[in-house]
Amino acid sequence: MRLGEIQRLFHDAVRSADDDSGAIREASLAIVGSASLPAREHLLIYRRAVLGTLTRALTEIYPVCRRLTGAEFFDALSRDYARRTVSRSPDLGAYGECFADFIAGFEPARVLPYLADVARLDRL
């Protein structure tokens, strides 16, 4: 398998919506585990770390949005955004530049029509 294909499988696995996705299974077959953990477990650990880091970054950048929605809703919103949006900058402080637009189209947030505007203010 070529490096580009392995990278695509790894990317898809990290961005997958659940621990039992086909992307996780496919990527697990393409990488080597360790003596203590199979490849799937390594992928899941990395996936949780990436999504957790991106969620924490959004929490820092959008604190008012998080207070308005509550931690559970905001964290779910952030994880969904992180799965769909790749950072264009190596600086986590720059992450989430399209978050307000994402919120505007996020169906569960429709009950809070002002939330996208609050996110724009939070970003500033």
N, CA, C and O atoms as a GROMACS GRO file, in nm:
protein
  496
    1MET      N    1   0.085  -0.118   0.000
    1MET     CA    2   0.000   0.000   0.000
    1MET      C    3   0.090   0.124   0.000
    1MET      O    4   0.191   0.128   0.069
    2ARG      N    5   0.053   0.224  -0.076
    2ARG     CA    6   0.131   0.348  -0.085
    2ARG      C    7   0.106   0.438   0.035
    2ARG      O    8   0.001   0.431   0.100
    3LEU      N    9   0.205   0.522   0.063
    3LEU     CA   10   0.198   0.611   0.178
    3LEU      C   11   0.074   0.700   0.172
    3LEU      O   12   0.006   0.717   0.274
    4GLY      N   13   0.043   0.757   0.057
    4GLY     CA   14  -0.075   0.844   0.044
    4GLY      C   15  -0.204   0.773   0.081
    4GLY      O   16  -0.293   0.833   0.142
    5GLU      N   17  -0.215   0.647   0.045
    5GLU     CA   18  -0.334   0.568   0.078
    5GLU      C   19  -0.342   0.543   0.228
    5GLU      O   20  -0.450   0.553   0.288
    6ILE      N   21  -0.229   0.510   0.289
    6ILE     CA   22  -0.227   0.489   0.435
    6ILE      C   23  -0.264   0.619   0.507
    6ILE      O   24  -0.338   0.617   0.605
    7GLN      N   25  -0.212   0.731   0.459
    7GLN     CA   26  -0.244   0.860   0.519
    7GLN      C   27  -0.393   0.891   0.508
    7GLN      O   28  -0.453   0.940   0.603
    8ARG      N   29  -0.452   0.861   0.393
    8ARG     CA   30  -0.596   0.884   0.375
    8ARG      C   31  -0.677   0.797   0.470
    8ARG      O   32  -0.772   0.844   0.532
    9LEU      N   33  -0.638   0.669   0.483
    9LEU     CA   34  -0.708   0.579   0.575
    9LEU      C   35  -0.696   0.629   0.719
    9LEU      O   36  -0.794   0.626   0.795
   10PHE      N   37  -0.577   0.675   0.757
   10PHE     CA   38  -0.554   0.726   0.891
   10PHE      C   39  -0.638   0.851   0.915
   10PHE      O   40  -0.703   0.863   1.020
   11HIS      N   41  -0.638   0.941   0.821
   11HIS     CA   42  -0.719   1.064   0.831
   11HIS      C   43  -0.866   1.029   0.848
   11HIS      O   44  -0.933   1.082   0.937
   12ASP      N   45  -0.917   0.941   0.764
   12ASP     CA   46  -1.058   0.903   0.772
   12ASP      C   47  -1.091   0.837   0.905
   12ASP      O   48  -1.199   0.859   0.960
   13ALA      N   49  -0.999   0.757   0.958
   13ALA     CA   50  -1.022   0.691   1.086
   13ALA      C   51  -1.028   0.793   1.200
   13ALA      O   52  -1.114   0.784   1.287
   14VAL      N   53  -0.937   0.889   1.198
   14VAL     CA   54  -0.934   0.991   1.303
   14VAL      C   55  -1.061   1.076   1.298
   14VAL      O   56  -1.111   1.118   1.403
   15ARG      N   57  -1.112   1.101   1.182
   15ARG     CA   58  -1.231   1.186   1.166
   15ARG      C   59  -1.362   1.107   1.168
   15ARG      O   60  -1.469   1.166   1.152
   16SER      N   61  -1.357   0.977   1.188
   16SER     CA   62  -1.478   0.896   1.185
   16SER      C   63  -1.569   0.927   1.304
   16SER      O   64  -1.523   0.972   1.409
   17ALA      N   65  -1.697   0.902   1.286
   17ALA     CA   66  -1.797   0.938   1.386
   17ALA      C   67  -1.806   0.840   1.503
   17ALA      O   68  -1.850   0.879   1.611
   18ASP      N   69  -1.766   0.716   1.483
   18ASP     CA   70  -1.778   0.622   1.594
   18ASP      C   71  -1.661   0.524   1.596
   18ASP      O   72  -1.589   0.507   1.497
   19ASP      N   73  -1.645   0.459   1.710
   19ASP     CA   74  -1.532   0.369   1.731
   19ASP      C   75  -1.538   0.242   1.647
   19ASP      O   76  -1.436   0.175   1.631
   20ASP      N   77  -1.654   0.208   1.593
   20ASP     CA   78  -1.667   0.086   1.516
   20ASP      C   79  -1.688   0.112   1.368
   20ASP      O   80  -1.745   0.029   1.297
   21SER      N   81  -1.643   0.226   1.322
   21SER     CA   82  -1.664   0.262   1.182
   21SER      C   83  -1.578   0.177   1.089
   21SER      O   84  -1.478   0.118   1.130
   22GLY      N   85  -1.620   0.172   0.965
   22GLY     CA   86  -1.541   0.103   0.863
   22GLY      C   87  -1.405   0.167   0.845
   22GLY      O   88  -1.308   0.098   0.814
   23ALA      N   89  -1.398   0.298   0.863
   23ALA     CA   90  -1.270   0.368   0.849
   23ALA      C   91  -1.169   0.321   0.952
   23ALA      O   92  -1.051   0.304   0.922
   24ILE      N   93  -1.216   0.299   1.075
   24ILE     CA   94  -1.126   0.248   1.180
   24ILE      C   95  -1.079   0.107   1.143
   24ILE      O   96  -0.961   0.075   1.156
   25ARG      N   97  -1.172   0.024   1.098
   25ARG     CA   98  -1.135  -0.114   1.062
   25ARG      C   99  -1.034  -0.114   0.946
   25ARG      O  100  -0.935  -0.188   0.951
   26GLU      N  101  -1.059  -0.034   0.843
   26GLU     CA  102  -0.968  -0.030   0.728
   26GLU      C  103  -0.829   0.019   0.767
   26GLU      O  104  -0.729  -0.042   0.730
   27ALA      N  105  -0.823   0.128   0.843
   27ALA     CA  106  -0.694   0.182   0.884
   27ALA      C  107  -0.620   0.084   0.975
   27ALA      O  108  -0.497   0.076   0.970
   28SER      N  109  -0.692   0.011   1.057
   28SER     CA  110  -0.630  -0.085   1.147
   28SER      C  111  -0.557  -0.196   1.072
   28SER      O  112  -0.459  -0.252   1.120
   29LEU      N  113  -0.605  -0.225   0.954
   29LEU     CA  114  -0.541  -0.328   0.872
   29LEU      C  115  -0.415  -0.276   0.804
   29LEU      O  116  -0.329  -0.354   0.762
   30ALA      N  117  -0.403  -0.143   0.792
   30ALA     CA  118  -0.292  -0.083   0.718
   30ALA      C  119  -0.175  -0.042   0.806
   30ALA      O  120  -0.066  -0.013   0.755
   31ILE      N  121  -0.196  -0.040   0.938
   31ILE     CA  122  -0.086  -0.001   1.027
   31ILE      C  123  -0.053  -0.115   1.122
   31ILE      O  124  -0.130  -0.210   1.136
   32VAL      N  125   0.060  -0.103   1.185
   32VAL     CA  126   0.108  -0.209   1.275
   32VAL      C  127   0.086  -0.166   1.419
   32VAL      O  128   0.120  -0.054   1.458
   33GLY      N  129   0.030  -0.255   1.497
   33GLY     CA  130   0.012  -0.229   1.639
   33GLY      C  131   0.141  -0.253   1.715
   33GLY      O  132   0.248  -0.269   1.655
   34SER      N  133   0.131  -0.256   1.845
   34SER     CA  134   0.249  -0.284   1.928
   34SER      C  135   0.225  -0.414   2.003
   34SER      O  136   0.121  -0.477   1.990
   35ALA      N  137   0.323  -0.453   2.082
   35ALA     CA  138   0.309  -0.576   2.160
   35ALA      C  139   0.197  -0.562   2.263
   35ALA      O  140   0.134  -0.661   2.300
   36SER      N  141   0.174  -0.439   2.310
   36SER     CA  142   0.075  -0.420   2.416
   36SER      C  143  -0.064  -0.380   2.366
   36SER      O  144  -0.164  -0.402   2.435
   37LEU      N  145  -0.071  -0.322   2.246
   37LEU     CA  146  -0.201  -0.277   2.193
   37LEU      C  147  -0.212  -0.308   2.045
   37LEU      O  148  -0.116  -0.291   1.970
   38PRO      N  149  -0.330  -0.352   2.002
   38PRO     CA  150  -0.350  -0.370   1.859
   38PRO      C  151  -0.362  -0.234   1.789
   38PRO      O  152  -0.384  -0.132   1.854
   39ALA      N  153  -0.347  -0.234   1.659
   39ALA     CA  154  -0.351  -0.110   1.580
   39ALA      C  155  -0.480  -0.032   1.605
   39ALA      O  156  -0.476   0.091   1.615
   40ARG      N  157  -0.592  -0.101   1.615
   40ARG     CA  158  -0.721  -0.034   1.637
   40ARG      C  159  -0.718   0.050   1.764
   40ARG      O  160  -0.767   0.163   1.765
   41GLU      N  161  -0.661  -0.003   1.871
   41GLU     CA  162  -0.656   0.071   1.997
   41GLU      C  163  -0.565   0.193   1.987
   41GLU      O  164  -0.595   0.298   2.043
   42HIS      N  165  -0.456   0.179   1.915
   42HIS     CA  166  -0.368   0.295   1.891
   42HIS      C  167  -0.445   0.405   1.817
   42HIS      O  168  -0.436   0.522   1.853
   43LEU      N  169  -0.519   0.366   1.714
   43LEU     CA  170  -0.598   0.463   1.638
   43LEU      C  171  -0.703   0.532   1.725
   43LEU      O  172  -0.721   0.654   1.716
   44LEU      N  173  -0.770   0.455   1.809
   44LEU     CA  174  -0.874   0.514   1.894
   44LEU      C  175  -0.815   0.612   1.995
   44LEU      O  176  -0.874   0.716   2.023
   45ILE      N  177  -0.699   0.580   2.049
   45ILE     CA  178  -0.632   0.671   2.142
   45ILE      C  179  -0.596   0.801   2.070
   45ILE      O  180  -0.622   0.910   2.121
   46TYR      N  181  -0.538   0.788   1.955
   46TYR     CA  182  -0.500   0.907   1.878
   46TYR      C  183  -0.624   0.988   1.839
   46TYR      O  184  -0.623   1.111   1.849
   47ARG      N  185  -0.728   0.920   1.796
   47ARG     CA  186  -0.853   0.987   1.758
   47ARG      C  187  -0.910   1.067   1.874
   47ARG      O  188  -0.948   1.183   1.856
   48ARG      N  189  -0.917   1.006   1.992
   48ARG     CA  190  -0.969   1.077   2.110
   48ARG      C  191  -0.881   1.197   2.144
   48ARG      O  192  -0.933   1.302   2.182
   49ALA      N  193  -0.750   1.183   2.130
   49ALA     CA  194  -0.659   1.294   2.160
   49ALA      C  195  -0.679   1.409   2.062
   49ALA      O  196  -0.683   1.525   2.104
   50VAL      N  197  -0.690   1.379   1.935
   50VAL     CA  198  -0.709   1.484   1.834
   50VAL      C  199  -0.841   1.555   1.856
   50VAL      O  200  -0.845   1.678   1.862
   51LEU      N  201  -0.950   1.480   1.868
   51LEU     CA  202  -1.081   1.543   1.888
   51LEU      C  203  -1.088   1.619   2.019
   51LEU      O  204  -1.150   1.725   2.027
   52GLY      N  205  -1.025   1.566   2.123
   52GLY     CA  206  -1.022   1.635   2.252
   52GLY      C  207  -0.946   1.766   2.245
   52GLY      O  208  -0.989   1.867   2.301
   53THR      N  209  -0.834   1.765   2.176
   53THR     CA  210  -0.754   1.887   2.162
   53THR      C  211  -0.830   1.993   2.083
   53THR      O  212  -0.830   2.110   2.120
   54LEU      N  213  -0.894   1.953   1.975
   54LEU     CA  214  -0.969   2.049   1.894
   54LEU      C  215  -1.091   2.102   1.968
   54LEU      O  216  -1.125   2.219   1.956
   55THR      N  217  -1.156   2.016   2.045
   55THR     CA  218  -1.271   2.059   2.126
   55THR      C  219  -1.227   2.159   2.233
   55THR      O  220  -1.294   2.259   2.255
   56ARG      N  221  -1.114   2.132   2.298
   56ARG     CA  222  -1.062   2.226   2.398
   56ARG      C  223  -1.024   2.359   2.335
   56ARG      O  224  -1.046   2.464   2.395
   57ALA      N  225  -0.968   2.356   2.216
   57ALA     CA  226  -0.933   2.480   2.146
   57ALA      C  227  -1.059   2.562   2.119
   57ALA      O  228  -1.060   2.684   2.141
   58LEU      N  229  -1.164   2.497   2.073
   58LEU     CA  230  -1.290   2.569   2.047
   58LEU      C  231  -1.351   2.621   2.175
   58LEU      O  232  -1.412   2.728   2.176
   59THR      N  233  -1.336   2.548   2.283
   59THR     CA  234  -1.386   2.593   2.414
   59THR      C  235  -1.317   2.722   2.456
   59THR      O  236  -1.381   2.813   2.510
   60GLU      N  237  -1.188   2.731   2.430
   60GLU     CA  238  -1.113   2.853   2.465
   60GLU      C  239  -1.149   2.970   2.375
   60GLU      O  240  -1.155   3.085   2.421
   61ILE      N  241  -1.174   2.943   2.249
   61ILE     CA  242  -1.202   3.048   2.151
   61ILE      C  243  -1.347   3.096   2.161
   61ILE      O  244  -1.375   3.213   2.134
   62TYR      N  245  -1.439   3.007   2.198
   62TYR     CA  246  -1.582   3.038   2.200
   62TYR      C  247  -1.643   3.015   2.339
   62TYR      O  248  -1.736   2.935   2.351
   63PRO      N  249  -1.595   3.083   2.442
   63PRO     CA  250  -1.644   3.056   2.577
   63PRO      C  251  -1.790   3.096   2.599
   63PRO      O  252  -1.861   3.029   2.674
   64VAL      N  253  -1.836   3.202   2.536
   64VAL     CA  254  -1.975   3.246   2.555
   64VAL      C  255  -2.070   3.144   2.492
   64VAL      O  256  -2.173   3.111   2.549
   65CYS      N  257  -2.035   3.096   2.375
   65CYS     CA  258  -2.117   2.993   2.310
   65CYS      C  259  -2.131   2.870   2.399
   65CYS      O  260  -2.239   2.813   2.411
   66ARG      N  261  -2.021   2.832   2.460
   66ARG     CA  262  -2.025   2.713   2.547
   66ARG      C  263  -2.113   2.738   2.669
   66ARG      O  264  -2.188   2.649   2.710
   67ARG      N  265  -2.105   2.857   2.726
   67ARG     CA  266  -2.190   2.888   2.842
   67ARG      C  267  -2.337   2.891   2.802
   67ARG      O  268  -2.423   2.847   2.878
   68LEU      N  269  -2.366   2.942   2.683
   68LEU     CA  270  -2.505   2.949   2.639
   68LEU      C  271  -2.566   2.811   2.610
   68LEU      O  272  -2.683   2.787   2.639
   69THR      N  273  -2.486   2.724   2.553
   69THR     CA  274  -2.539   2.593   2.512
   69THR      C  275  -2.523   2.486   2.618
   69THR      O  276  -2.595   2.386   2.618
   70GLY      N  277  -2.429   2.506   2.709
   70GLY     CA  278  -2.396   2.402   2.805
   70GLY      C  279  -2.282   2.317   2.750
   70GLY      O  280  -2.263   2.306   2.629
   71ALA      N  281  -2.207   2.259   2.840
   71ALA     CA  282  -2.086   2.185   2.804
   71ALA      C  283  -2.116   2.065   2.714
   71ALA      O  284  -2.045   2.042   2.615
   72GLU      N  285  -2.218   1.989   2.745
   72GLU     CA  286  -2.247   1.866   2.669
   72GLU      C  287  -2.281   1.899   2.523
   72GLU      O  288  -2.229   1.836   2.431
   73PHE      N  289  -2.370   1.996   2.502
   73PHE     CA  290  -2.409   2.034   2.366
   73PHE      C  291  -2.289   2.091   2.291
   73PHE      O  292  -2.262   2.054   2.177
   74PHE      N  293  -2.216   2.182   2.357
   74PHE     CA  294  -2.103   2.246   2.291
   74PHE      C  295  -1.995   2.145   2.254
   74PHE      O  296  -1.938   2.151   2.145
   75ASP      N  297  -1.967   2.053   2.342
   75ASP     CA  298  -1.866   1.952   2.313
   75ASP      C  299  -1.907   1.863   2.195
   75ASP      O  300  -1.824   1.828   2.111
   76ALA      N  301  -2.036   1.827   2.189
   76ALA     CA  302  -2.084   1.747   2.075
   76ALA      C  303  -2.076   1.828   1.946
   76ALA      O  304  -2.035   1.776   1.842
   77LEU      N  305  -2.114   1.955   1.952
   77LEU     CA  306  -2.104   2.044   1.838
   77LEU      C  307  -1.959   2.056   1.792
   77LEU      O  308  -1.930   2.048   1.673
   78SER      N  309  -1.869   2.074   1.885
   78SER     CA  310  -1.727   2.090   1.856
   78SER      C  311  -1.668   1.963   1.794
   78SER      O  312  -1.590   1.970   1.699
   79ARG      N  313  -1.704   1.847   1.848
   79ARG     CA  314  -1.653   1.722   1.791
   79ARG      C  315  -1.702   1.703   1.648
   79ARG      O  316  -1.627   1.659   1.561
   80ASP      N  317  -1.829   1.737   1.623
   80ASP     CA  318  -1.882   1.726   1.488
   80ASP      C  319  -1.808   1.820   1.393
   80ASP      O  320  -1.773   1.782   1.282
   81TYR      N  321  -1.785   1.942   1.438
   81TYR     CA  322  -1.709   2.038   1.358
   81TYR      C  323  -1.567   1.985   1.332
   81TYR      O  324  -1.518   1.991   1.219
   82ALA      N  325  -1.503   1.934   1.434
   82ALA     CA  326  -1.365   1.884   1.421
   82ALA      C  327  -1.357   1.766   1.323
   82ALA      O  328  -1.258   1.753   1.251
   83ARG      N  329  -1.459   1.683   1.321
   83ARG     CA  330  -1.459   1.569   1.228
   83ARG      C  331  -1.472   1.615   1.083
   83ARG      O  332  -1.422   1.550   0.992
   84ARG      N  333  -1.539   1.728   1.063
   84ARG     CA  334  -1.568   1.773   0.927
   84ARG      C  335  -1.473   1.881   0.876
   84ARG      O  336  -1.468   1.908   0.756
   85THR      N  337  -1.398   1.944   0.967
   85THR     CA  338  -1.319   2.061   0.929
   85THR      C  339  -1.172   2.041   0.964
   85THR      O  340  -1.138   2.019   1.080
   86VAL      N  341  -1.088   2.049   0.865
   86VAL     CA  342  -0.945   2.037   0.885
   86VAL      C  343  -0.888   2.177   0.908
   86VAL      O  344  -0.924   2.272   0.839
   87SER      N  345  -0.800   2.189   1.004
   87SER     CA  346  -0.737   2.316   1.033
   87SER      C  347  -0.649   2.359   0.916
   87SER      O  348  -0.581   2.277   0.855
   88ARG      N  349  -0.652   2.487   0.887
   88ARG     CA  350  -0.567   2.541   0.782
   88ARG      C  351  -0.441   2.606   0.838
   88ARG      O  352  -0.359   2.660   0.764
   89SER      N  353  -0.426   2.600   0.967
   89SER     CA  354  -0.313   2.664   1.034
   89SER      C  355  -0.254   2.570   1.140
   89SER      O  356  -0.328   2.492   1.200
   90PRO      N  357  -0.125   2.576   1.162
   90PRO     CA  358  -0.066   2.496   1.270
   90PRO      C  359  -0.094   2.555   1.408
   90PRO      O  360  -0.065   2.492   1.510
   91ASP      N  361  -0.149   2.676   1.412
   91ASP     CA  362  -0.180   2.746   1.537
   91ASP      C  363  -0.322   2.711   1.581
   91ASP      O  364  -0.418   2.745   1.512
   92LEU      N  365  -0.335   2.643   1.695
   92LEU     CA  366  -0.469   2.607   1.744
   92LEU      C  367  -0.554   2.730   1.774
   92LEU      O  368  -0.677   2.723   1.771
   93GLY      N  369  -0.490   2.842   1.803
   93GLY     CA  370  -0.564   2.965   1.827
   93GLY      C  371  -0.637   3.014   1.703
   93GLY      O  372  -0.731   3.092   1.713
   94ALA      N  373  -0.594   2.969   1.587
   94ALA     CA  374  -0.658   3.007   1.461
   94ALA      C  375  -0.766   2.907   1.420
   94ALA      O  376  -0.839   2.930   1.323
   95TYR      N  377  -0.777   2.797   1.492
   95TYR     CA  378  -0.874   2.694   1.456
   95TYR      C  379  -1.017   2.746   1.477
   95TYR      O  380  -1.042   2.826   1.566
   96GLY      N  381  -1.106   2.700   1.397
   96GLY     CA  382  -1.246   2.736   1.413
   96GLY      C  383  -1.289   2.859   1.336
   96GLY      O  384  -1.391   2.920   1.368
   97GLU      N  385  -1.212   2.896   1.235
   97GLU     CA  386  -1.244   3.016   1.162
   97GLU      C  387  -1.380   3.009   1.092
   97GLU      O  388  -1.441   3.112   1.064
   98CYS      N  389  -1.428   2.890   1.064
   98CYS     CA  390  -1.559   2.872   0.998
   98CYS      C  391  -1.665   2.819   1.095
   98CYS      O  392  -1.772   2.776   1.053
   99PHE      N  393  -1.634   2.822   1.223
   99PHE     CA  394  -1.724   2.764   1.324
   99PHE      C  395  -1.862   2.830   1.324
   99PHE      O  396  -1.963   2.761   1.335
  100ALA      N  397  -1.868   2.962   1.312
  100ALA     CA  398  -1.996   3.033   1.313
  100ALA      C  399  -2.083   2.988   1.195
  100ALA      O  400  -2.203   2.966   1.211
  101ASP      N  401  -2.023   2.974   1.079
  101ASP     CA  402  -2.099   2.926   0.962
  101ASP      C  403  -2.145   2.783   0.983
  101ASP      O  404  -2.256   2.746   0.943
  102PHE      N  405  -2.061   2.703   1.045
  102PHE     CA  406  -2.098   2.564   1.074
  102PHE      C  407  -2.218   2.562   1.168
  102PHE      O  408  -2.313   2.487   1.147
  103ILE      N  409  -2.213   2.645   1.273
  103ILE     CA  410  -2.324   2.653   1.369
  103ILE      C  411  -2.454   2.693   1.297
  103ILE      O  412  -2.560   2.637   1.325
  104ALA      N  413  -2.444   2.788   1.206
  104ALA     CA  414  -2.563   2.836   1.134
  104ALA      C  415  -2.631   2.722   1.057
  104ALA      O  416  -2.753   2.725   1.039
  105GLY      N  417  -2.555   2.624   1.012
  105GLY     CA  418  -2.613   2.511   0.940
  105GLY      C  419  -2.630   2.386   1.022
  105GLY      O  420  -2.671   2.282   0.969
  106PHE      N  421  -2.600   2.393   1.152
  106PHE     CA  422  -2.607   2.276   1.240
  106PHE      C  423  -2.751   2.261   1.290
  106PHE      O  424  -2.798   2.340   1.371
  107GLU      N  425  -2.819   2.159   1.242
  107GLU     CA  426  -2.962   2.141   1.271
  107GLU      C  427  -2.998   2.149   1.420
  107GLU      O  428  -3.093   2.219   1.454
  108PRO      N  429  -2.926   2.081   1.509
  108PRO     CA  430  -2.963   2.091   1.652
  108PRO      C  431  -2.951   2.232   1.710
  108PRO      O  432  -3.009   2.261   1.814
  109ALA      N  433  -2.875   2.320   1.644
  109ALA     CA  434  -2.860   2.457   1.694
  109ALA      C  435  -2.966   2.552   1.639
  109ALA      O  436  -2.966   2.670   1.673
  110ARG      N  437  -3.055   2.503   1.557
  110ARG     CA  438  -3.160   2.589   1.498
  110ARG      C  439  -3.249   2.652   1.604
  110ARG      O  440  -3.306   2.758   1.580
  111VAL      N  441  -3.261   2.590   1.719
  111VAL     CA  442  -3.344   2.646   1.827
  111VAL      C  443  -3.276   2.768   1.890
  111VAL      O  444  -3.339   2.840   1.968
  112LEU      N  445  -3.150   2.790   1.858
  112LEU     CA  446  -3.075   2.907   1.907
  112LEU      C  447  -3.028   2.988   1.785
  112LEU      O  448  -2.910   2.987   1.752
  113PRO      N  449  -3.121   3.059   1.719
  113PRO     CA  450  -3.087   3.126   1.593
  113PRO      C  451  -2.978   3.233   1.607
  113PRO      O  452  -2.917   3.271   1.508
  114TYR      N  453  -2.953   3.279   1.726
  114TYR     CA  454  -2.852   3.382   1.752
  114TYR      C  455  -2.713   3.324   1.777
  114TYR      O  456  -2.616   3.399   1.783
  115LEU      N  457  -2.702   3.193   1.791
  115LEU     CA  458  -2.576   3.132   1.833
  115LEU      C  459  -2.463   3.157   1.734
  115LEU      O  460  -2.349   3.181   1.775
  116ALA      N  461  -2.491   3.152   1.606
  116ALA     CA  462  -2.386   3.178   1.507
  116ALA      C  463  -2.333   3.321   1.520
  116ALA      O  464  -2.213   3.343   1.507
  117ASP      N  465  -2.421   3.415   1.546
  117ASP     CA  466  -2.376   3.554   1.565
  117ASP      C  467  -2.295   3.568   1.693
  117ASP      O  468  -2.196   3.642   1.697
  118VAL      N  469  -2.334   3.498   1.797
  118VAL     CA  470  -2.257   3.499   1.921
  118VAL      C  471  -2.117   3.442   1.895
  118VAL      O  472  -2.018   3.492   1.948
  119ALA      N  473  -2.111   3.337   1.814
  119ALA     CA  474  -1.981   3.278   1.781
  119ALA      C  475  -1.894   3.378   1.706
  119ALA      O  476  -1.773   3.386   1.730
  120ARG      N  477  -1.953   3.455   1.617
  120ARG     CA  478  -1.876   3.557   1.545
  120ARG      C  479  -1.820   3.660   1.641
  120ARG      O  480  -1.706   3.705   1.627
  121LEU      N  481  -1.901   3.699   1.740
  121LEU     CA  482  -1.853   3.794   1.842
  121LEU      C  483  -1.746   3.731   1.930
  121LEU      O  484  -1.645   3.795   1.962
  122ASP      N  485  -1.769   3.607   1.969
  122ASP     CA  486  -1.668   3.535   2.050
  122ASP      C  487  -1.533   3.532   1.977
  122ASP      O  488  -1.429   3.552   2.039
  123ARG      N  489  -1.537   3.507   1.849
  123ARG     CA  490  -1.415   3.496   1.769
  123ARG      C  491  -1.337   3.627   1.769
  123ARG      O  492  -1.214   3.628   1.771
  124LEU      N  493  -1.410   3.737   1.766
  124LEU     CA  494  -1.344   3.868   1.765
  124LEU      C  495  -1.281   3.897   1.899
  124LEU      O  496  -1.221   4.003   1.917
   0.00000   0.00000   0.00000
